[in-house]
């Protein structure tokens, strides 16, 4: 499709190239309005607009954070989005004039399927809102199955699709936790609480809050005093173990030699030896107490597990439910070559049965947990961006699926404190996108059904 061609939707679906993005989570209360990748998103849409091939852009769920608007109801949320992001909506209109744009609802923007007015409002910006949980598109001689993925997640499944009052567990979490975080975020020493949407798995939330308190909110003087103390405690704990082994005759230590060496420095040496001995004794006592405390904790956990109190995890498994769903789709619809989803924010691409299973990831920050080197400090959650679009296209003999990265520098230099940067020296994460894969169409396929709705 030549740039500027307004007849892009006349190109047969099987001849199109599909670009897929998801999990943008644009919008929300107060600080959640900030979209840190807005420039990159607009530039990506401009590239689609100018492309010289027949593209359809599929936004595969959670484009907008409608759950995160707690003081606005119904289609009034569109008014807020339109007023807050005029440049984005203008670019959607421009891109949609040359390339069809299809928007599939996710759980955070399920209301798109609940109010018909959204269809008309988005249509004014050349965006086709499909009020179904999934869609199918033709590609070459095969088909692609698109769904956001929340219907495979018991915490976010919409049982009554299209019901404007649908409120699964995830809805309550977002309206009471995420939206509240957006309202309170600017009260901190740094505007970090709004990044709660990027914490995954959700079970890490308490640990992430503890980490940000220690490294961001704690008085810097207190923090810088605690770090060397904890390092000293680690050394003392190791020495306490070695002293214990010496007393048991397992391993001999030059304790007397160390005392004699420090004695050469007079009172200063004697004070250093006494201080070290006191630390070793304290560390040894804590280590002794840790054994029964660990046994008690273990027994309590086993008891809780027997009663099944925490059987329902907040976070869906990022792979198993979708592998099972993909196998089911591939078996029921042999023409389907690709199962494309989002929701879990983890980009992936792998062969499952007779097809390819691809997760489009997220445009939010990704927080990588790096456990503290001292053993007692909380982990550092190292932020990076992994912005990408998935490209799906037919080529000779098969279907090619690849990730195209959208470059955005890591925010770590601005968002991590000096302590966090020191604790992560040499341990910075280097997330990589999956490699390109081609699925050979070497099996007999049934004719691909014509999609019910075409953009």
GROMACS .gro file of C-alpha atoms in nm:
model
  455
    1UNK     CA    1   0.000   0.000   0.000
    2UNK     CA    2   0.154   0.328  -0.104
    3UNK     CA    3   0.180   0.605   0.150
    4UNK     CA    4  -0.128   0.823   0.139
    5UNK     CA    5  -0.351   0.552  -0.014
    6UNK     CA    6  -0.692   0.582   0.152
    7UNK     CA    7  -0.813   0.250   0.008
    8UNK     CA    8  -0.605   0.032   0.236
    9UNK     CA    9  -0.910  -0.148   0.367
   10UNK     CA   10  -0.980  -0.274   0.012
   11UNK     CA   11  -0.667  -0.490   0.018
   12UNK     CA   12  -0.770  -0.856   0.065
   13UNK     CA   13  -0.703  -0.955   0.430
   14UNK     CA   14  -0.483  -1.248   0.330
   15UNK     CA   15  -0.246  -1.005   0.153
   16UNK     CA   16  -0.202  -0.778   0.453
   17UNK     CA   17   0.090  -0.749   0.690
   18UNK     CA   18  -0.023  -0.733   1.052
   19UNK     CA   19   0.141  -0.524   1.320
   20UNK     CA   20   0.027  -0.600   1.672
   21UNK     CA   21   0.072  -0.408   1.996
   22UNK     CA   22  -0.103  -0.442   2.331
   23UNK     CA   23  -0.105  -0.343   2.697
   24UNK     CA   24  -0.047   0.029   2.661
   25UNK     CA   25  -0.268   0.110   2.963
   26UNK     CA   26  -0.313   0.472   2.858
   27UNK     CA   27  -0.506   0.689   3.103
   28UNK     CA   28  -0.622   0.682   3.462
   29UNK     CA   29  -0.661   0.897   3.770
   30UNK     CA   30  -0.414   1.179   3.834
   31UNK     CA   31  -0.053   1.057   3.797
   32UNK     CA   32  -0.167   0.761   3.586
   33UNK     CA   33  -0.242   1.014   3.310
   34UNK     CA   34   0.131   1.038   3.240
   35UNK     CA   35   0.227   0.822   2.941
   36UNK     CA   36   0.605   0.799   2.929
   37UNK     CA   37   0.613   0.637   2.584
   38UNK     CA   38   0.370   0.875   2.412
   39UNK     CA   39   0.635   1.013   2.174
   40UNK     CA   40   0.747   0.664   2.074
   41UNK     CA   41   0.387   0.553   2.019
   42UNK     CA   42   0.306   0.851   1.796
   43UNK     CA   43   0.627   0.795   1.598
   44UNK     CA   44   0.532   0.428   1.552
   45UNK     CA   45   0.187   0.527   1.424
   46UNK     CA   46   0.349   0.775   1.186
   47UNK     CA   47   0.567   0.494   1.051
   48UNK     CA   48   0.259   0.280   0.990
   49UNK     CA   49   0.094   0.576   0.814
   50UNK     CA   50   0.388   0.618   0.575
   51UNK     CA   51   0.448   0.247   0.510
   52UNK     CA   52   0.458   0.118   0.153
   53UNK     CA   53   0.301  -0.220   0.230
   54UNK     CA   54  -0.063  -0.318   0.308
   55UNK     CA   55  -0.068  -0.301   0.687
   56UNK     CA   56  -0.344  -0.362   0.939
   57UNK     CA   57  -0.265  -0.252   1.292
   58UNK     CA   58  -0.422  -0.464   1.567
   59UNK     CA   59  -0.423  -0.319   1.920
   60UNK     CA   60  -0.480  -0.640   2.111
   61UNK     CA   61  -0.636  -0.528   2.438
   62UNK     CA   62  -0.566  -0.293   2.729
   63UNK     CA   63  -0.496  -0.001   2.501
   64UNK     CA   64  -0.659   0.225   2.760
   65UNK     CA   65  -0.682   0.209   3.139
   66UNK     CA   66  -1.056   0.258   3.169
   67UNK     CA   67  -1.062   0.064   3.497
   68UNK     CA   68  -0.825   0.325   3.638
   69UNK     CA   69  -1.078   0.608   3.597
   70UNK     CA   70  -1.265   0.592   3.928
   71UNK     CA   71  -1.442   0.927   3.922
   72UNK     CA   72  -1.578   0.906   3.566
   73UNK     CA   73  -1.847   0.678   3.430
   74UNK     CA   74  -1.931   0.531   3.091
   75UNK     CA   75  -1.835   0.704   2.768
   76UNK     CA   76  -1.735   1.016   2.962
   77UNK     CA   77  -1.401   0.836   2.996
   78UNK     CA   78  -1.355   0.879   2.620
   79UNK     CA   79  -1.396   1.254   2.664
   80UNK     CA   80  -1.112   1.254   2.917
   81UNK     CA   81  -0.889   1.046   2.692
   82UNK     CA   82  -0.964   1.270   2.395
   83UNK     CA   83  -0.889   1.585   2.595
   84UNK     CA   84  -0.574   1.449   2.760
   85UNK     CA   85  -0.408   1.297   2.451
   86UNK     CA   86  -0.512   1.512   2.151
   87UNK     CA   87  -0.188   1.444   1.960
   88UNK     CA   88  -0.234   1.069   1.995
   89UNK     CA   89  -0.592   1.076   1.871
   90UNK     CA   90  -0.496   1.303   1.583
   91UNK     CA   91  -0.229   1.054   1.480
   92UNK     CA   92  -0.472   0.763   1.511
   93UNK     CA   93  -0.700   0.944   1.267
   94UNK     CA   94  -0.413   1.010   1.025
   95UNK     CA   95  -0.280   0.653   1.044
   96UNK     CA   96  -0.628   0.507   1.007
   97UNK     CA   97  -0.673   0.687   0.677
   98UNK     CA   98  -0.403   0.470   0.518
   99UNK     CA   99  -0.402   0.154   0.731
  100UNK     CA  100  -0.695  -0.018   0.904
  101UNK     CA  101  -0.671  -0.003   1.285
  102UNK     CA  102  -0.856  -0.268   1.484
  103UNK     CA  103  -0.898  -0.235   1.860
  104UNK     CA  104  -0.980  -0.551   2.059
  105UNK     CA  105  -1.099  -0.499   2.419
  106UNK     CA  106  -0.893  -0.629   2.708
  107UNK     CA  107  -0.991  -0.647   3.072
  108UNK     CA  108  -0.882  -0.291   3.159
  109UNK     CA  109  -1.082  -0.152   2.866
  110UNK     CA  110  -1.363  -0.410   2.861
  111UNK     CA  111  -1.606  -0.117   2.871
  112UNK     CA  112  -1.538  -0.077   2.498
  113UNK     CA  113  -1.752  -0.388   2.455
  114UNK     CA  114  -2.015  -0.264   2.701
  115UNK     CA  115  -2.110   0.071   2.544
  116UNK     CA  116  -2.193   0.097   2.175
  117UNK     CA  117  -2.114   0.468   2.186
  118UNK     CA  118  -1.743   0.381   2.203
  119UNK     CA  119  -1.766   0.225   1.856
  120UNK     CA  120  -1.891   0.549   1.705
  121UNK     CA  121  -1.654   0.771   1.900
  122UNK     CA  122  -1.347   0.570   1.797
  123UNK     CA  123  -1.473   0.538   1.440
  124UNK     CA  124  -1.441   0.916   1.413
  125UNK     CA  125  -1.067   0.857   1.457
  126UNK     CA  126  -1.057   0.568   1.207
  127UNK     CA  127  -1.029   0.305   1.478
  128UNK     CA  128  -1.255   0.000   1.451
  129UNK     CA  129  -1.357  -0.123   1.797
  130UNK     CA  130  -1.454  -0.492   1.779
  131UNK     CA  131  -1.688  -0.572   2.066
  132UNK     CA  132  -1.589  -0.938   2.082
  133UNK     CA  133  -1.336  -1.120   2.304
  134UNK     CA  134  -1.142  -1.245   2.000
  135UNK     CA  135  -1.106  -1.196   1.625
  136UNK     CA  136  -0.964  -1.393   1.333
  137UNK     CA  137  -0.765  -1.255   1.044
  138UNK     CA  138  -0.643  -1.418   0.722
  139UNK     CA  139  -0.273  -1.421   0.642
  140UNK     CA  140  -0.165  -1.592   0.321
  141UNK     CA  141  -0.328  -1.937   0.321
  142UNK     CA  142  -0.362  -1.942   0.700
  143UNK     CA  143  -0.529  -1.752   0.983
  144UNK     CA  144  -0.435  -1.565   1.299
  145UNK     CA  145  -0.632  -1.586   1.622
  146UNK     CA  146  -0.620  -1.264   1.827
  147UNK     CA  147  -0.737  -1.229   2.185
  148UNK     CA  148  -0.614  -1.021   2.476
  149UNK     CA  149  -0.577  -1.322   2.704
  150UNK     CA  150  -0.765  -1.217   3.017
  151UNK     CA  151  -1.040  -1.470   2.949
  152UNK     CA  152  -0.783  -1.740   3.037
  153UNK     CA  153  -0.714  -1.567   3.371
  154UNK     CA  154  -0.966  -1.656   3.646
  155UNK     CA  155  -0.891  -1.330   3.827
  156UNK     CA  156  -0.975  -1.114   3.525
  157UNK     CA  157  -1.217  -1.324   3.321
  158UNK     CA  158  -1.535  -1.140   3.220
  159UNK     CA  159  -1.806  -1.400   3.270
  160UNK     CA  160  -2.083  -1.184   3.125
  161UNK     CA  161  -1.911  -1.034   2.821
  162UNK     CA  162  -2.035  -0.685   2.742
  163UNK     CA  163  -2.191  -0.628   3.084
  164UNK     CA  164  -2.096  -0.271   3.188
  165UNK     CA  165  -2.108  -0.378   3.553
  166UNK     CA  166  -1.866  -0.670   3.516
  167UNK     CA  167  -1.619  -0.660   3.805
  168UNK     CA  168  -1.380  -0.955   3.840
  169UNK     CA  169  -1.116  -0.962   4.114
  170UNK     CA  170  -0.873  -0.768   3.896
  171UNK     CA  171  -1.122  -0.483   3.865
  172UNK     CA  172  -1.131  -0.434   4.243
  173UNK     CA  173  -0.752  -0.452   4.264
  174UNK     CA  174  -0.714  -0.180   4.000
  175UNK     CA  175  -0.984   0.052   4.129
  176UNK     CA  176  -0.870   0.026   4.491
  177UNK     CA  177  -0.494  -0.015   4.458
  178UNK     CA  178  -0.372   0.106   4.119
  179UNK     CA  179  -0.600   0.409   4.096
  180UNK     CA  180  -0.526   0.502   4.456
  181UNK     CA  181  -0.156   0.480   4.378
  182UNK     CA  182  -0.206   0.724   4.092
  183UNK     CA  183  -0.374   0.968   4.329
  184UNK     CA  184  -0.098   0.945   4.593
  185UNK     CA  185   0.212   0.905   4.379
  186UNK     CA  186   0.320   1.269   4.372
  187UNK     CA  187   0.332   1.283   4.753
  188UNK     CA  188   0.651   1.079   4.769
  189UNK     CA  189   1.010   1.198   4.753
  190UNK     CA  190   0.991   1.073   4.396
  191UNK     CA  191   0.687   1.008   4.178
  192UNK     CA  192   0.727   0.628   4.181
  193UNK     CA  193   0.401   0.485   4.315
  194UNK     CA  194   0.227   0.525   3.978
  195UNK     CA  195   0.452   0.246   3.844
  196UNK     CA  196   0.245  -0.006   4.039
  197UNK     CA  197   0.097  -0.119   3.704
  198UNK     CA  198   0.441  -0.245   3.602
  199UNK     CA  199   0.481  -0.473   3.905
  200UNK     CA  200   0.443  -0.831   3.786
  201UNK     CA  201   0.377  -1.081   3.925
  202UNK     CA  202   0.131  -0.895   4.147
  203UNK     CA  203   0.247  -1.096   4.448
  204UNK     CA  204   0.566  -0.889   4.441
  205UNK     CA  205   0.376  -0.572   4.529
  206UNK     CA  206   0.454  -0.569   4.907
  207UNK     CA  207   0.822  -0.639   4.837
  208UNK     CA  208   0.832  -0.365   4.572
  209UNK     CA  209   0.680  -0.113   4.815
  210UNK     CA  210   0.934  -0.212   5.083
  211UNK     CA  211   1.212  -0.174   4.828
  212UNK     CA  212   1.100   0.173   4.722
  213UNK     CA  213   1.063   0.279   5.085
  214UNK     CA  214   1.418   0.174   5.172
  215UNK     CA  215   1.582   0.312   4.858
  216UNK     CA  216   1.361   0.610   4.785
  217UNK     CA  217   1.154   0.726   5.083
  218UNK     CA  218   1.383   0.645   5.377
  219UNK     CA  219   1.589   0.936   5.510
  220UNK     CA  220   1.914   0.922   5.309
  221UNK     CA  221   2.132   0.959   5.618
  222UNK     CA  222   1.959   0.662   5.779
  223UNK     CA  223   1.985   0.457   5.460
  224UNK     CA  224   2.355   0.523   5.415
  225UNK     CA  225   2.414   0.426   5.779
  226UNK     CA  226   2.222   0.099   5.747
  227UNK     CA  227   2.400  -0.033   5.437
  228UNK     CA  228   2.752  -0.064   5.590
  229UNK     CA  229   2.596  -0.204   5.909
  230UNK     CA  230   2.426  -0.479   5.713
  231UNK     CA  231   2.745  -0.551   5.520
  232UNK     CA  232   2.930  -0.580   5.852
  233UNK     CA  233   2.658  -0.811   5.982
  234UNK     CA  234   2.705  -1.040   5.682
  235UNK     CA  235   3.080  -1.056   5.747
  236UNK     CA  236   3.017  -1.119   6.116
  237UNK     CA  237   2.768  -1.396   6.038
  238UNK     CA  238   3.026  -1.567   5.818
  239UNK     CA  239   3.291  -1.535   6.088
  240UNK     CA  240   3.045  -1.669   6.348
  241UNK     CA  241   2.998  -1.980   6.137
  242UNK     CA  242   3.373  -2.022   6.099
  243UNK     CA  243   3.426  -1.976   6.475
  244UNK     CA  244   3.162  -2.240   6.540
  245UNK     CA  245   3.340  -2.480   6.305
  246UNK     CA  246   3.666  -2.403   6.487
  247UNK     CA  247   3.514  -2.482   6.827
  248UNK     CA  248   3.376  -2.810   6.689
  249UNK     CA  249   3.716  -2.902   6.550
  250UNK     CA  250   3.590  -2.914   6.193
  251UNK     CA  251   3.807  -2.630   6.069
  252UNK     CA  252   4.085  -2.452   6.256
  253UNK     CA  253   4.109  -2.073   6.253
  254UNK     CA  254   4.409  -1.854   6.342
  255UNK     CA  255   4.210  -1.676   6.616
  256UNK     CA  256   4.509  -1.628   6.845
  257UNK     CA  257   4.718  -1.505   6.555
  258UNK     CA  258   4.450  -1.250   6.471
  259UNK     CA  259   4.434  -1.134   6.833
  260UNK     CA  260   4.814  -1.102   6.846
  261UNK     CA  261   4.818  -0.909   6.517
  262UNK     CA  262   4.558  -0.660   6.635
  263UNK     CA  263   4.737  -0.634   6.971
  264UNK     CA  264   5.028  -0.473   6.788
  265UNK     CA  265   4.811  -0.163   6.744
  266UNK     CA  266   4.768  -0.105   7.115
  267UNK     CA  267   4.434   0.010   7.248
  268UNK     CA  268   4.296   0.068   6.898
  269UNK     CA  269   4.373  -0.292   6.800
  270UNK     CA  270   4.225  -0.428   7.123
  271UNK     CA  271   3.909  -0.220   7.071
  272UNK     CA  272   3.881  -0.346   6.712
  273UNK     CA  273   3.915  -0.706   6.830
  274UNK     CA  274   3.653  -0.655   7.102
  275UNK     CA  275   3.414  -0.490   6.856
  276UNK     CA  276   3.461  -0.774   6.606
  277UNK     CA  277   3.414  -1.035   6.878
  278UNK     CA  278   3.092  -0.866   6.994
  279UNK     CA  279   2.960  -0.861   6.637
  280UNK     CA  280   3.046  -1.226   6.590
  281UNK     CA  281   2.868  -1.315   6.914
  282UNK     CA  282   2.559  -1.115   6.814
  283UNK     CA  283   2.556  -1.263   6.465
  284UNK     CA  284   2.598  -1.612   6.608
  285UNK     CA  285   2.305  -1.559   6.844
  286UNK     CA  286   2.084  -1.437   6.560
  287UNK     CA  287   2.186  -1.735   6.348
  288UNK     CA  288   2.094  -1.970   6.633
  289UNK     CA  289   1.755  -1.798   6.667
  290UNK     CA  290   1.702  -1.818   6.291
  291UNK     CA  291   1.693  -2.198   6.300
  292UNK     CA  292   1.386  -2.238   6.527
  293UNK     CA  293   1.218  -1.937   6.365
  294UNK     CA  294   1.261  -2.096   6.024
  295UNK     CA  295   1.116  -2.424   6.149
  296UNK     CA  296   0.817  -2.241   6.297
  297UNK     CA  297   0.764  -2.048   5.973
  298UNK     CA  298   0.785  -2.370   5.771
  299UNK     CA  299   0.532  -2.544   5.995
  300UNK     CA  300   0.293  -2.248   5.979
  301UNK     CA  301   0.319  -2.243   5.599
  302UNK     CA  302   0.240  -2.615   5.578
  303UNK     CA  303  -0.064  -2.565   5.801
  304UNK     CA  304  -0.188  -2.275   5.588
  305UNK     CA  305  -0.135  -2.482   5.273
  306UNK     CA  306  -0.344  -2.765   5.419
  307UNK     CA  307  -0.635  -2.527   5.465
  308UNK     CA  308  -0.585  -2.381   5.116
  309UNK     CA  309  -0.602  -2.022   5.236
  310UNK     CA  310  -0.382  -1.891   4.955
  311UNK     CA  311  -0.474  -2.132   4.678
  312UNK     CA  312  -0.590  -1.849   4.449
  313UNK     CA  313  -0.281  -1.670   4.317
  314UNK     CA  314  -0.329  -1.313   4.199
  315UNK     CA  315  -0.119  -1.364   3.888
  316UNK     CA  316  -0.209  -1.602   3.607
  317UNK     CA  317   0.061  -1.838   3.482
  318UNK     CA  318   0.220  -1.665   3.185
  319UNK     CA  319   0.246  -1.980   2.975
  320UNK     CA  320   0.038  -2.286   3.067
  321UNK     CA  321  -0.318  -2.152   3.015
  322UNK     CA  322  -0.221  -2.002   2.681
  323UNK     CA  323  -0.039  -2.309   2.559
  324UNK     CA  324  -0.351  -2.512   2.635
  325UNK     CA  325  -0.575  -2.254   2.465
  326UNK     CA  326  -0.350  -2.242   2.158
  327UNK     CA  327  -0.348  -2.621   2.122
  328UNK     CA  328  -0.726  -2.618   2.144
  329UNK     CA  329  -0.759  -2.350   1.875
  330UNK     CA  330  -0.506  -2.520   1.648
  331UNK     CA  331  -0.692  -2.851   1.679
  332UNK     CA  332  -1.039  -2.704   1.629
  333UNK     CA  333  -0.935  -2.470   1.345
  334UNK     CA  334  -0.655  -2.635   1.147
  335UNK     CA  335  -0.621  -2.327   0.928
  336UNK     CA  336  -0.498  -2.124   1.229
  337UNK     CA  337  -0.122  -2.075   1.227
  338UNK     CA  338  -0.073  -1.812   1.497
  339UNK     CA  339  -0.231  -1.758   1.840
  340UNK     CA  340  -0.157  -1.399   1.945
  341UNK     CA  341  -0.228  -1.263   2.294
  342UNK     CA  342  -0.105  -1.013   2.555
  343UNK     CA  343  -0.219  -0.955   2.914
  344UNK     CA  344   0.082  -1.102   3.099
  345UNK     CA  345   0.324  -0.827   2.982
  346UNK     CA  346   0.591  -1.085   2.892
  347UNK     CA  347   0.697  -1.092   2.526
  348UNK     CA  348   0.744  -1.445   2.396
  349UNK     CA  349   0.734  -1.646   2.076
  350UNK     CA  350   0.741  -2.025   2.063
  351UNK     CA  351   0.616  -2.325   1.871
  352UNK     CA  352   0.314  -2.496   2.027
  353UNK     CA  353   0.174  -2.798   1.850
  354UNK     CA  354   0.106  -2.708   1.487
  355UNK     CA  355   0.130  -2.332   1.530
  356UNK     CA  356   0.309  -2.035   1.683
  357UNK     CA  357   0.213  -1.881   2.017
  358UNK     CA  358   0.313  -1.515   2.051
  359UNK     CA  359   0.275  -1.269   2.340
  360UNK     CA  360   0.307  -0.905   2.241
  361UNK     CA  361   0.441  -0.784   2.578
  362UNK     CA  362   0.371  -0.435   2.710
  363UNK     CA  363   0.467  -0.072   2.656
  364UNK     CA  364   0.476  -0.006   3.030
  365UNK     CA  365   0.802  -0.023   3.221
  366UNK     CA  366   0.935  -0.367   3.301
  367UNK     CA  367   1.071  -0.407   3.655
  368UNK     CA  368   1.346  -0.667   3.695
  369UNK     CA  369   1.396  -0.799   4.047
  370UNK     CA  370   1.761  -0.805   4.150
  371UNK     CA  371   1.804  -0.948   4.501
  372UNK     CA  372   2.025  -0.746   4.734
  373UNK     CA  373   2.389  -0.848   4.763
  374UNK     CA  374   2.388  -0.791   5.139
  375UNK     CA  375   2.128  -1.061   5.201
  376UNK     CA  376   1.920  -0.837   5.429
  377UNK     CA  377   1.840  -0.536   5.214
  378UNK     CA  378   1.530  -0.567   4.993
  379UNK     CA  379   1.582  -0.637   4.623
  380UNK     CA  380   1.627  -0.361   4.369
  381UNK     CA  381   1.360  -0.342   4.100
  382UNK     CA  382   1.558  -0.233   3.797
  383UNK     CA  383   1.342  -0.050   3.536
  384UNK     CA  384   1.378  -0.096   3.161
  385UNK     CA  385   1.161  -0.049   2.856
  386UNK     CA  386   1.095  -0.326   2.606
  387UNK     CA  387   0.871  -0.150   2.357
  388UNK     CA  388   0.794  -0.365   2.056
  389UNK     CA  389   0.545  -0.442   1.782
  390UNK     CA  390   0.486  -0.792   1.652
  391UNK     CA  391   0.489  -0.829   1.273
  392UNK     CA  392   0.300  -1.120   1.117
  393UNK     CA  393   0.318  -1.174   0.743
  394UNK     CA  394   0.296  -1.446   0.481
  395UNK     CA  395   0.608  -1.535   0.291
  396UNK     CA  396   0.703  -1.808   0.048
  397UNK     CA  397   0.594  -2.136   0.204
  398UNK     CA  398   0.502  -2.008   0.546
  399UNK     CA  399   0.405  -1.745   0.802
  400UNK     CA  400   0.677  -1.525   0.954
  401UNK     CA  401   0.641  -1.376   1.303
  402UNK     CA  402   0.895  -1.129   1.437
  403UNK     CA  403   0.936  -0.857   1.699
  404UNK     CA  404   1.034  -0.506   1.589
  405UNK     CA  405   1.188  -0.312   1.876
  406UNK     CA  406   1.104   0.051   1.940
  407UNK     CA  407   1.405   0.205   2.107
  408UNK     CA  408   1.362   0.386   2.438
  409UNK     CA  409   1.649   0.436   2.686
  410UNK     CA  410   1.624   0.277   3.029
  411UNK     CA  411   1.498   0.519   3.296
  412UNK     CA  412   1.733   0.364   3.554
  413UNK     CA  413   1.984   0.654   3.574
  414UNK     CA  414   1.706   0.895   3.674
  415UNK     CA  415   1.490   0.661   3.881
  416UNK     CA  416   1.743   0.461   4.085
  417UNK     CA  417   1.910   0.608   4.390
  418UNK     CA  418   2.287   0.598   4.437
  419UNK     CA  419   2.243   0.303   4.675
  420UNK     CA  420   2.045   0.107   4.415
  421UNK     CA  421   2.300   0.182   4.145
  422UNK     CA  422   2.585   0.066   4.370
  423UNK     CA  423   2.403  -0.256   4.459
  424UNK     CA  424   2.339  -0.337   4.092
  425UNK     CA  425   2.686  -0.270   3.953
  426UNK     CA  426   2.764  -0.549   3.709
  427UNK     CA  427   2.413  -0.694   3.741
  428UNK     CA  428   2.209  -0.475   3.509
  429UNK     CA  429   1.938  -0.671   3.325
  430UNK     CA  430   1.960  -0.697   2.949
  431UNK     CA  431   1.613  -0.804   2.829
  432UNK     CA  432   1.603  -0.933   2.474
  433UNK     CA  433   1.309  -0.986   2.243
  434UNK     CA  434   1.239  -1.329   2.094
  435UNK     CA  435   1.401  -1.424   1.765
  436UNK     CA  436   1.208  -1.430   1.440
  437UNK     CA  437   1.033  -1.756   1.356
  438UNK     CA  438   0.878  -1.892   1.040
  439UNK     CA  439   0.602  -2.153   1.045
  440UNK     CA  440   0.614  -2.368   0.734
  441UNK     CA  441   0.268  -2.445   0.597
  442UNK     CA  442   0.344  -2.807   0.515
  443UNK     CA  443   0.012  -2.954   0.625
  444UNK     CA  444  -0.326  -2.953   0.455
  445UNK     CA  445  -0.537  -2.664   0.577
  446UNK     CA  446  -0.907  -2.599   0.557
  447UNK     CA  447  -1.021  -2.279   0.383
  448UNK     CA  448  -0.981  -1.975   0.604
  449UNK     CA  449  -1.316  -1.833   0.716
  450UNK     CA  450  -1.390  -1.474   0.621
  451UNK     CA  451  -1.377  -1.250   0.933
  452UNK     CA  452  -1.718  -1.138   1.054
  453UNK     CA  453  -1.603  -0.776   1.063
  454UNK     CA  454  -1.351  -0.603   0.847
  455UNK     CA  455  -1.205  -0.267   0.941
   0.00000   0.00000   0.00000
